[in-house]
Each structure stands twice: as C-alpha cells, then as structure tokens.
C-alpha cells in the first residue's frame, strides 16, 4: 500500500502508519480509519446505474496500474505471490509465468495423479503480459461512501492478465452480475478473443 500511496497513480489506499511481521509470519498493518461501507455490504441495495458507476470507477482506478509492466509475478518489492483463492498459498516471487503456473498446479491438484499434472501443464500458456494490479479485488476489500470508491484494502501485486479475472470469478463474495457485466470482456481480451 505504501508503494501505491507514494506513486503518482490515484489508487485509493489507506495511509499506513505501521506494519509488523511477527515470528509466526502474521502481518499486521495499522492504517488510518476511513468511514464507509464495503462494496459487499452496499451491493444488494444499489441500482443498476450505481453498480455500473462502481464498475467504471474501478476501471478508471486500475487501468493506470495495469499499464505498468512487471518484471516478476509477486508482491511489490519482490514479495511473495498469493493465490487469493486459497490465501494461505504463497510462493515466489516468480520470474516467469511458467514458474507461477507450476506453483498454481502444485497447490490446486496435490492429490491428482501425475499424468493429469502433465496434461494441465500442456494446456497452460506461458505468454501472458505481467502487469501491476490489486492483489484481491473482492468487494469486501473495497470501501465506498456516497456513490464513490474511497479506499481499496489489501495489496498491490504484479500478476498476469488472466489471474486478476480468476481471483474474482472464483471468489464466493462477488455477485454474478459484477463478473458478467465488467469482467467477462477482460477474460475474452486476455484469452485473445477480442
């Protein structure tokens, strides 16, 4: 969050007062208090127009970040990558998409016979663009007030085109109409179907 706050990009992250990592690996970040509700809390009561407005705001905030090319897949300042579908899964940073894909396969299918690992490896592309994005775009991490996005929580990562979409579609907290309206176009583009 500090990286983004110091940059010239207008990504709404809270001001960080202190960050500590304890011996057991637990990270605690002390930030400013900002009033508002999470997008997850607000979503059911929003009109179609308000939902579209939030999708447009997210795009306007994230596009400048996405324009920055990354050198590796992981956290800012070469921290580990996190598979947000299973938050406990961390690894890297990864110097290539092939290494990141291997990490995802070993976490996703640990009890699957090796032949399926090989088949899956053959289906995974290693040519996607690496760029900066938010580490977890679920609605519980987006603070809103008076029709505006006021803060993002969590971290900024460098990731590949499709991973941002996968983190959103496989979360259990995003309403289906958000995924359909805003992110299916991004998936088509990432897969080369545009």
PDB file of C-alpha atoms in Angstrom:
ATOM      1  CA  UNK A   1       0.000   0.000   0.000  1.00  0.00           C
ATOM      2  CA  UNK A   2       2.876   2.366   0.748  1.00  0.00           C
ATOM      3  CA  UNK A   3       4.247   1.829  -2.780  1.00  0.00           C
ATOM      4  CA  UNK A   4       0.943   2.916  -4.311  1.00  0.00           C
ATOM      5  CA  UNK A   5       0.436   5.833  -1.917  1.00  0.00           C
ATOM      6  CA  UNK A   6       3.877   7.205  -2.907  1.00  0.00           C
ATOM      7  CA  UNK A   7       3.225   6.795  -6.638  1.00  0.00           C
ATOM      8  CA  UNK A   8       1.557   9.266  -8.973  1.00  0.00           C
ATOM      9  CA  UNK A   9      -1.373   6.876  -9.566  1.00  0.00           C
ATOM     10  CA  UNK A  10      -4.678   7.694  -7.897  1.00  0.00           C
ATOM     11  CA  UNK A  11      -5.344   4.292  -6.344  1.00  0.00           C
ATOM     12  CA  UNK A  12      -7.293   4.905  -3.134  1.00  0.00           C
ATOM     13  CA  UNK A  13      -5.306   3.035  -0.480  1.00  0.00           C
ATOM     14  CA  UNK A  14      -5.304   3.912   3.225  1.00  0.00           C
ATOM     15  CA  UNK A  15      -2.383   5.758   4.781  1.00  0.00           C
ATOM     16  CA  UNK A  16      -0.110   3.225   6.504  1.00  0.00           C
ATOM     17  CA  UNK A  17       1.122   4.173   9.974  1.00  0.00           C
ATOM     18  CA  UNK A  18       2.951   0.960  10.816  1.00  0.00           C
ATOM     19  CA  UNK A  19       3.474  -2.586   9.540  1.00  0.00           C
ATOM     20  CA  UNK A  20       4.872  -5.501  11.557  1.00  0.00           C
ATOM     21  CA  UNK A  21       5.620  -9.122  10.733  1.00  0.00           C
ATOM     22  CA  UNK A  22       5.617 -11.424  13.746  1.00  0.00           C
ATOM     23  CA  UNK A  23       7.682 -14.576  14.258  1.00  0.00           C
ATOM     24  CA  UNK A  24       4.829 -16.833  13.130  1.00  0.00           C
ATOM     25  CA  UNK A  25       4.599 -14.934   9.821  1.00  0.00           C
ATOM     26  CA  UNK A  26       1.469 -12.973  10.768  1.00  0.00           C
ATOM     27  CA  UNK A  27       1.465  -9.485   9.242  1.00  0.00           C
ATOM     28  CA  UNK A  28      -0.320  -6.608  10.972  1.00  0.00           C
ATOM     29  CA  UNK A  29      -0.760  -3.281   9.189  1.00  0.00           C
ATOM     30  CA  UNK A  30      -2.006  -0.221  11.088  1.00  0.00           C
ATOM     31  CA  UNK A  31      -3.772   2.244   8.770  1.00  0.00           C
ATOM     32  CA  UNK A  32      -5.866   5.370   9.020  1.00  0.00           C
ATOM     33  CA  UNK A  33      -9.581   4.999   9.787  1.00  0.00           C
ATOM     34  CA  UNK A  34     -11.884   5.824   6.893  1.00  0.00           C
ATOM     35  CA  UNK A  35     -15.654   5.795   7.238  1.00  0.00           C
ATOM     36  CA  UNK A  36     -17.792   3.964   4.728  1.00  0.00           C
ATOM     37  CA  UNK A  37     -19.190   0.526   3.945  1.00  0.00           C
ATOM     38  CA  UNK A  38     -17.658  -2.271   1.979  1.00  0.00           C
ATOM     39  CA  UNK A  39     -18.928  -2.753  -1.539  1.00  0.00           C
ATOM     40  CA  UNK A  40     -20.023  -6.221  -0.384  1.00  0.00           C
ATOM     41  CA  UNK A  41     -22.340  -4.652   2.228  1.00  0.00           C
ATOM     42  CA  UNK A  42     -23.626  -1.984  -0.163  1.00  0.00           C
ATOM     43  CA  UNK A  43     -24.112  -4.046  -3.333  1.00  0.00           C
ATOM     44  CA  UNK A  44     -27.599  -5.532  -2.713  1.00  0.00           C
ATOM     45  CA  UNK A  45     -29.177  -2.069  -2.263  1.00  0.00           C
ATOM     46  CA  UNK A  46     -27.531  -0.433  -5.306  1.00  0.00           C
ATOM     47  CA  UNK A  47     -29.404   0.368  -8.507  1.00  0.00           C
ATOM     48  CA  UNK A  48     -28.188  -0.921 -11.866  1.00  0.00           C
ATOM     49  CA  UNK A  49     -26.819   2.558 -12.632  1.00  0.00           C
ATOM     50  CA  UNK A  50     -24.920   2.712  -9.316  1.00  0.00           C
ATOM     51  CA  UNK A  51     -23.420  -0.732  -9.945  1.00  0.00           C
ATOM     52  CA  UNK A  52     -22.301   0.376 -13.407  1.00  0.00           C
ATOM     53  CA  UNK A  53     -20.788   3.514 -11.876  1.00  0.00           C
ATOM     54  CA  UNK A  54     -18.708   1.443  -9.440  1.00  0.00           C
ATOM     55  CA  UNK A  55     -17.510  -0.783 -12.297  1.00  0.00           C
ATOM     56  CA  UNK A  56     -16.445   2.338 -14.247  1.00  0.00           C
ATOM     57  CA  UNK A  57     -14.683   3.767 -11.178  1.00  0.00           C
ATOM     58  CA  UNK A  58     -12.783   0.504 -10.639  1.00  0.00           C
ATOM     59  CA  UNK A  59     -11.675   0.508 -14.252  1.00  0.00           C
ATOM     60  CA  UNK A  60     -10.533   4.160 -14.074  1.00  0.00           C
ATOM     61  CA  UNK A  61      -8.546   3.443 -10.900  1.00  0.00           C
ATOM     62  CA  UNK A  62      -6.944   0.196 -12.074  1.00  0.00           C
ATOM     63  CA  UNK A  63      -6.152   0.892 -15.749  1.00  0.00           C
ATOM     64  CA  UNK A  64      -3.138   3.132 -14.958  1.00  0.00           C
ATOM     65  CA  UNK A  65      -1.713   0.377 -12.734  1.00  0.00           C
ATOM     66  CA  UNK A  66      -2.357  -2.256 -15.389  1.00  0.00           C
ATOM     67  CA  UNK A  67      -0.367  -0.195 -17.877  1.00  0.00           C
ATOM     68  CA  UNK A  68       2.798  -0.761 -15.816  1.00  0.00           C
ATOM     69  CA  UNK A  69       4.772  -3.821 -16.907  1.00  0.00           C
ATOM     70  CA  UNK A  70       6.079  -6.102 -14.161  1.00  0.00           C
ATOM     71  CA  UNK A  71       9.422  -7.941 -14.102  1.00  0.00           C
ATOM     72  CA  UNK A  72       8.159 -10.820 -11.947  1.00  0.00           C
ATOM     73  CA  UNK A  73       4.920 -12.238 -10.511  1.00  0.00           C
ATOM     74  CA  UNK A  74       4.521 -11.426  -6.831  1.00  0.00           C
ATOM     75  CA  UNK A  75       4.086  -8.668  -4.283  1.00  0.00           C
ATOM     76  CA  UNK A  76       5.507  -5.190  -4.617  1.00  0.00           C
ATOM     77  CA  UNK A  77       9.190  -5.032  -3.635  1.00  0.00           C
ATOM     78  CA  UNK A  78       9.582  -8.682  -4.692  1.00  0.00           C
ATOM     79  CA  UNK A  79       7.296 -10.113  -2.022  1.00  0.00           C
ATOM     80  CA  UNK A  80       5.613 -13.492  -2.468  1.00  0.00           C
ATOM     81  CA  UNK A  81       2.714 -14.099  -4.832  1.00  0.00           C
ATOM     82  CA  UNK A  82      -0.514 -15.120  -3.127  1.00  0.00           C
ATOM     83  CA  UNK A  83      -3.134 -17.377  -4.676  1.00  0.00           C
ATOM     84  CA  UNK A  84      -6.150 -15.453  -3.343  1.00  0.00           C
ATOM     85  CA  UNK A  85      -8.461 -18.395  -3.929  1.00  0.00           C
ATOM     86  CA  UNK A  86      -6.587 -20.039  -1.046  1.00  0.00           C
ATOM     87  CA  UNK A  87      -4.995 -17.187   0.934  1.00  0.00           C
ATOM     88  CA  UNK A  88      -2.626 -19.499   2.758  1.00  0.00           C
ATOM     89  CA  UNK A  89      -0.902 -20.378  -0.512  1.00  0.00           C
ATOM     90  CA  UNK A  90       2.114 -18.129  -1.062  1.00  0.00           C
ATOM     91  CA  UNK A  91       5.199 -18.580  -3.166  1.00  0.00           C
ATOM     92  CA  UNK A  92       7.740 -16.766  -5.228  1.00  0.00           C
ATOM     93  CA  UNK A  93       8.180 -14.130  -6.404  1.00  0.00           C
ATOM     94  CA  UNK A  94       8.253 -15.884  -9.766  1.00  0.00           C
ATOM     95  CA  UNK A  95      10.494 -14.769 -12.600  1.00  0.00           C
ATOM     96  CA  UNK A  96       8.249 -16.340 -15.253  1.00  0.00           C
ATOM     97  CA  UNK A  97       4.667 -17.371 -15.891  1.00  0.00           C
ATOM     98  CA  UNK A  98       5.855 -20.976 -16.285  1.00  0.00           C
ATOM     99  CA  UNK A  99       7.156 -20.952 -12.686  1.00  0.00           C
ATOM    100  CA  UNK A 100       3.928 -19.338 -11.454  1.00  0.00           C
ATOM    101  CA  UNK A 101       1.824 -21.927 -13.308  1.00  0.00           C
ATOM    102  CA  UNK A 102       3.821 -24.721 -11.663  1.00  0.00           C
ATOM    103  CA  UNK A 103       3.093 -23.148  -8.257  1.00  0.00           C
ATOM    104  CA  UNK A 104      -0.641 -22.985  -9.067  1.00  0.00           C
ATOM    105  CA  UNK A 105      -0.738 -26.588 -10.266  1.00  0.00           C
ATOM    106  CA  UNK A 106       1.021 -27.971  -7.219  1.00  0.00           C
ATOM    107  CA  UNK A 107      -1.370 -26.103  -4.914  1.00  0.00           C
ATOM    108  CA  UNK A 108      -4.510 -26.913  -6.868  1.00  0.00           C
ATOM    109  CA  UNK A 109      -4.080 -30.586  -7.530  1.00  0.00           C
ATOM    110  CA  UNK A 110      -1.804 -32.038  -4.854  1.00  0.00           C
ATOM    111  CA  UNK A 111      -3.617 -35.414  -4.782  1.00  0.00           C
ATOM    112  CA  UNK A 112      -4.143 -35.692  -8.515  1.00  0.00           C
ATOM    113  CA  UNK A 113      -2.194 -38.358 -10.439  1.00  0.00           C
ATOM    114  CA  UNK A 114       0.972 -37.044 -12.121  1.00  0.00           C
ATOM    115  CA  UNK A 115      -0.367 -37.685 -15.615  1.00  0.00           C
ATOM    116  CA  UNK A 116      -3.013 -35.012 -15.042  1.00  0.00           C
ATOM    117  CA  UNK A 117      -0.351 -32.559 -13.888  1.00  0.00           C
ATOM    118  CA  UNK A 118       1.406 -33.068 -17.227  1.00  0.00           C
ATOM    119  CA  UNK A 119      -1.815 -32.663 -19.190  1.00  0.00           C
ATOM    120  CA  UNK A 120      -2.707 -29.475 -17.315  1.00  0.00           C
ATOM    121  CA  UNK A 121       0.813 -28.089 -17.801  1.00  0.00           C
ATOM    122  CA  UNK A 122       0.409 -28.573 -21.552  1.00  0.00           C
ATOM    123  CA  UNK A 123      -2.805 -26.544 -21.534  1.00  0.00           C
ATOM    124  CA  UNK A 124      -1.413 -23.563 -19.620  1.00  0.00           C
ATOM    125  CA  UNK A 125       0.054 -20.691 -21.624  1.00  0.00           C
ATOM    126  CA  UNK A 126       3.297 -19.020 -20.581  1.00  0.00           C
ATOM    127  CA  UNK A 127       2.972 -15.903 -22.755  1.00  0.00           C
ATOM    128  CA  UNK A 128       0.667 -13.550 -20.834  1.00  0.00           C
ATOM    129  CA  UNK A 129       1.662  -9.988 -20.027  1.00  0.00           C
ATOM    130  CA  UNK A 130       2.811  -9.312 -16.444  1.00  0.00           C
ATOM    131  CA  UNK A 131       1.404  -6.072 -15.016  1.00  0.00           C
ATOM    132  CA  UNK A 132       0.550  -4.313 -11.759  1.00  0.00           C
ATOM    133  CA  UNK A 133      -2.910  -4.830 -10.263  1.00  0.00           C
ATOM    134  CA  UNK A 134      -4.703  -5.006  -6.943  1.00  0.00           C
ATOM    135  CA  UNK A 135      -3.960  -8.199  -5.033  1.00  0.00           C
ATOM    136  CA  UNK A 136      -7.585  -9.063  -4.145  1.00  0.00           C
ATOM    137  CA  UNK A 137     -10.424  -7.196  -5.853  1.00  0.00           C
ATOM    138  CA  UNK A 138     -13.215  -8.818  -3.846  1.00  0.00           C
ATOM    139  CA  UNK A 139     -15.984  -6.463  -2.657  1.00  0.00           C
ATOM    140  CA  UNK A 140     -15.011  -6.954   0.993  1.00  0.00           C
ATOM    141  CA  UNK A 141     -11.783  -5.047   0.200  1.00  0.00           C
ATOM    142  CA  UNK A 142     -13.400  -2.021  -1.469  1.00  0.00           C
ATOM    143  CA  UNK A 143     -14.693   0.763   0.790  1.00  0.00           C
ATOM    144  CA  UNK A 144     -17.429   3.010  -0.637  1.00  0.00           C
ATOM    145  CA  UNK A 145     -19.230   6.137   0.532  1.00  0.00           C
ATOM    146  CA  UNK A 146     -21.756   8.428  -1.182  1.00  0.00           C
ATOM    147  CA  UNK A 147     -21.510   6.626  -4.528  1.00  0.00           C
ATOM    148  CA  UNK A 148     -17.695   6.724  -4.692  1.00  0.00           C
ATOM    149  CA  UNK A 149     -14.918   4.217  -4.097  1.00  0.00           C
ATOM    150  CA  UNK A 150     -12.972   5.743  -1.215  1.00  0.00           C
ATOM    151  CA  UNK A 151     -10.405   3.012  -0.432  1.00  0.00           C
ATOM    152  CA  UNK A 152      -9.020  -0.342  -1.514  1.00  0.00           C
ATOM    153  CA  UNK A 153      -7.670  -2.670   1.125  1.00  0.00           C
ATOM    154  CA  UNK A 154      -5.090  -5.414   0.705  1.00  0.00           C
ATOM    155  CA  UNK A 155      -2.032  -5.179  -1.505  1.00  0.00           C
ATOM    156  CA  UNK A 156      -0.788  -4.387  -4.966  1.00  0.00           C
ATOM    157  CA  UNK A 157       0.847  -7.239  -6.884  1.00  0.00           C
ATOM    158  CA  UNK A 158       2.349  -7.876 -10.265  1.00  0.00           C
ATOM    159  CA  UNK A 159       0.318 -10.569 -11.997  1.00  0.00           C
ATOM    160  CA  UNK A 160      -0.557 -11.948 -15.405  1.00  0.00           C
ATOM    161  CA  UNK A 161      -3.580 -10.973 -17.496  1.00  0.00           C
ATOM    162  CA  UNK A 162      -5.899 -13.839 -16.590  1.00  0.00           C
ATOM    163  CA  UNK A 163      -5.070 -14.150 -12.872  1.00  0.00           C
ATOM    164  CA  UNK A 164      -6.920 -10.984 -11.838  1.00  0.00           C
ATOM    165  CA  UNK A 165     -10.063 -12.330 -13.502  1.00  0.00           C
ATOM    166  CA  UNK A 166      -9.621 -15.794 -11.957  1.00  0.00           C
ATOM    167  CA  UNK A 167      -9.303 -14.329  -8.469  1.00  0.00           C
ATOM    168  CA  UNK A 168     -12.593 -12.508  -8.988  1.00  0.00           C
ATOM    169  CA  UNK A 169     -14.591 -15.280 -10.622  1.00  0.00           C
ATOM    170  CA  UNK A 170     -13.556 -17.930  -8.098  1.00  0.00           C
ATOM    171  CA  UNK A 171     -14.283 -15.843  -5.013  1.00  0.00           C
ATOM    172  CA  UNK A 172     -17.557 -16.596  -3.278  1.00  0.00           C
ATOM    173  CA  UNK A 173     -18.206 -12.969  -2.405  1.00  0.00           C
ATOM    174  CA  UNK A 174     -18.686 -11.278  -5.798  1.00  0.00           C
ATOM    175  CA  UNK A 175     -22.243 -11.074  -7.125  1.00  0.00           C
ATOM    176  CA  UNK A 176     -22.622 -12.735 -10.510  1.00  0.00           C
ATOM    177  CA  UNK A 177     -23.773  -9.579 -12.266  1.00  0.00           C
ATOM    178  CA  UNK A 178     -20.470  -7.822 -11.467  1.00  0.00           C
ATOM    179  CA  UNK A 179     -18.494 -10.629 -13.051  1.00  0.00           C
ATOM    180  CA  UNK A 180     -20.751 -10.767 -16.067  1.00  0.00           C
ATOM    181  CA  UNK A 181     -21.039  -7.035 -16.699  1.00  0.00           C
ATOM    182  CA  UNK A 182     -17.463  -5.953 -16.085  1.00  0.00           C
ATOM    183  CA  UNK A 183     -15.014  -8.811 -16.216  1.00  0.00           C
ATOM    184  CA  UNK A 184     -16.102 -11.184 -18.984  1.00  0.00           C
ATOM    185  CA  UNK A 185     -14.842  -8.695 -21.550  1.00  0.00           C
ATOM    186  CA  UNK A 186     -11.447  -8.704 -19.817  1.00  0.00           C
ATOM    187  CA  UNK A 187     -11.335 -12.512 -19.971  1.00  0.00           C
ATOM    188  CA  UNK A 188     -12.091 -12.512 -23.695  1.00  0.00           C
ATOM    189  CA  UNK A 189      -9.331  -9.975 -24.192  1.00  0.00           C
ATOM    190  CA  UNK A 190      -6.835 -11.925 -22.043  1.00  0.00           C
ATOM    191  CA  UNK A 191      -7.596 -15.108 -23.974  1.00  0.00           C
ATOM    192  CA  UNK A 192      -7.152 -13.333 -27.294  1.00  0.00           C
ATOM    193  CA  UNK A 193     -10.831 -13.465 -28.270  1.00  0.00           C
ATOM    194  CA  UNK A 194     -11.325  -9.708 -28.688  1.00  0.00           C
TER     195      UNK A 194
END
